[in-house]
mmCIF file of C-alpha atoms in Angstrom:
data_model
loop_
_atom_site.group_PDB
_atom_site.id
_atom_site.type_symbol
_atom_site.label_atom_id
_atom_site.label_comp_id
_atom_site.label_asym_id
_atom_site.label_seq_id
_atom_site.Cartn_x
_atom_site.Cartn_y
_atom_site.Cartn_z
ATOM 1 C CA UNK S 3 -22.309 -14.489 -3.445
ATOM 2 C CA UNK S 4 -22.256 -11.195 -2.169
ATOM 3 C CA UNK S 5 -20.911 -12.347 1.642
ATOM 4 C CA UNK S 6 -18.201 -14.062 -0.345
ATOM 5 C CA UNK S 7 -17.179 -10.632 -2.147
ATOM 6 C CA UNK S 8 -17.269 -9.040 0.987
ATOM 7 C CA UNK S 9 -14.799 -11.499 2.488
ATOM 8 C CA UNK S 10 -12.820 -11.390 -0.433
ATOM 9 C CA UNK S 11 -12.660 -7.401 -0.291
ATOM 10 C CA UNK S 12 -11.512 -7.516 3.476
ATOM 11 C CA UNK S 13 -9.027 -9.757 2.764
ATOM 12 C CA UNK S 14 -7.777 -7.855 -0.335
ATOM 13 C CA UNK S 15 -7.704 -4.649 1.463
ATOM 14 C CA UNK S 16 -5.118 -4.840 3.921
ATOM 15 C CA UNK S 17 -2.488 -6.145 1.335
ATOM 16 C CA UNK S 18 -3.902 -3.210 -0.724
ATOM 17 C CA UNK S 19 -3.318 -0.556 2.117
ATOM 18 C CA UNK S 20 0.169 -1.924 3.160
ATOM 19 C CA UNK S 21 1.361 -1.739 -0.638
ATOM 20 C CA UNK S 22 -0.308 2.064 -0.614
ATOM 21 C CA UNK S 23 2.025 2.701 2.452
ATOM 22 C CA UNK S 24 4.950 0.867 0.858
ATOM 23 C CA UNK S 25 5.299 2.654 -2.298
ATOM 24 C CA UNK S 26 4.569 6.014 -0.390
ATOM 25 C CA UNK S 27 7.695 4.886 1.746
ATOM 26 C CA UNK S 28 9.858 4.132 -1.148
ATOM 27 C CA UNK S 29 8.660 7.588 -3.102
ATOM 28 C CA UNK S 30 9.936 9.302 0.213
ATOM 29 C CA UNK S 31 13.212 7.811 0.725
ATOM 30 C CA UNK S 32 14.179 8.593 -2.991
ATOM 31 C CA UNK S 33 13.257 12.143 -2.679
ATOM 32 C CA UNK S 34 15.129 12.166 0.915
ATOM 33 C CA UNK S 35 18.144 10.290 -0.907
ATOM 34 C CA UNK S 36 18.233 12.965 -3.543
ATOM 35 C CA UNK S 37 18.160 16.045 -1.299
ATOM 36 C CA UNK S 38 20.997 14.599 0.355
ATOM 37 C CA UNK S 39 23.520 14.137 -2.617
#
């Protein structure tokens, strides 16, 4: 059970970090596209 969970959490984790980044990315650019106008 618990080696399953683990797998499951290293598998999650990734997608989790890349979404992190993404949004992080997106709030940037929006701030960047409002400074500029």
């Amino acid at each position: 059970m618990l080696k399953t969970l683990n797998n499951y959490q290293l598998l999650y984790f990734p997608t989790y970090l890349v979404r992190l980044i993404f949004q992080g990315n997106c709030l940037i650019w929006n701030i960047l596209q409002m400074i500029k106008e």
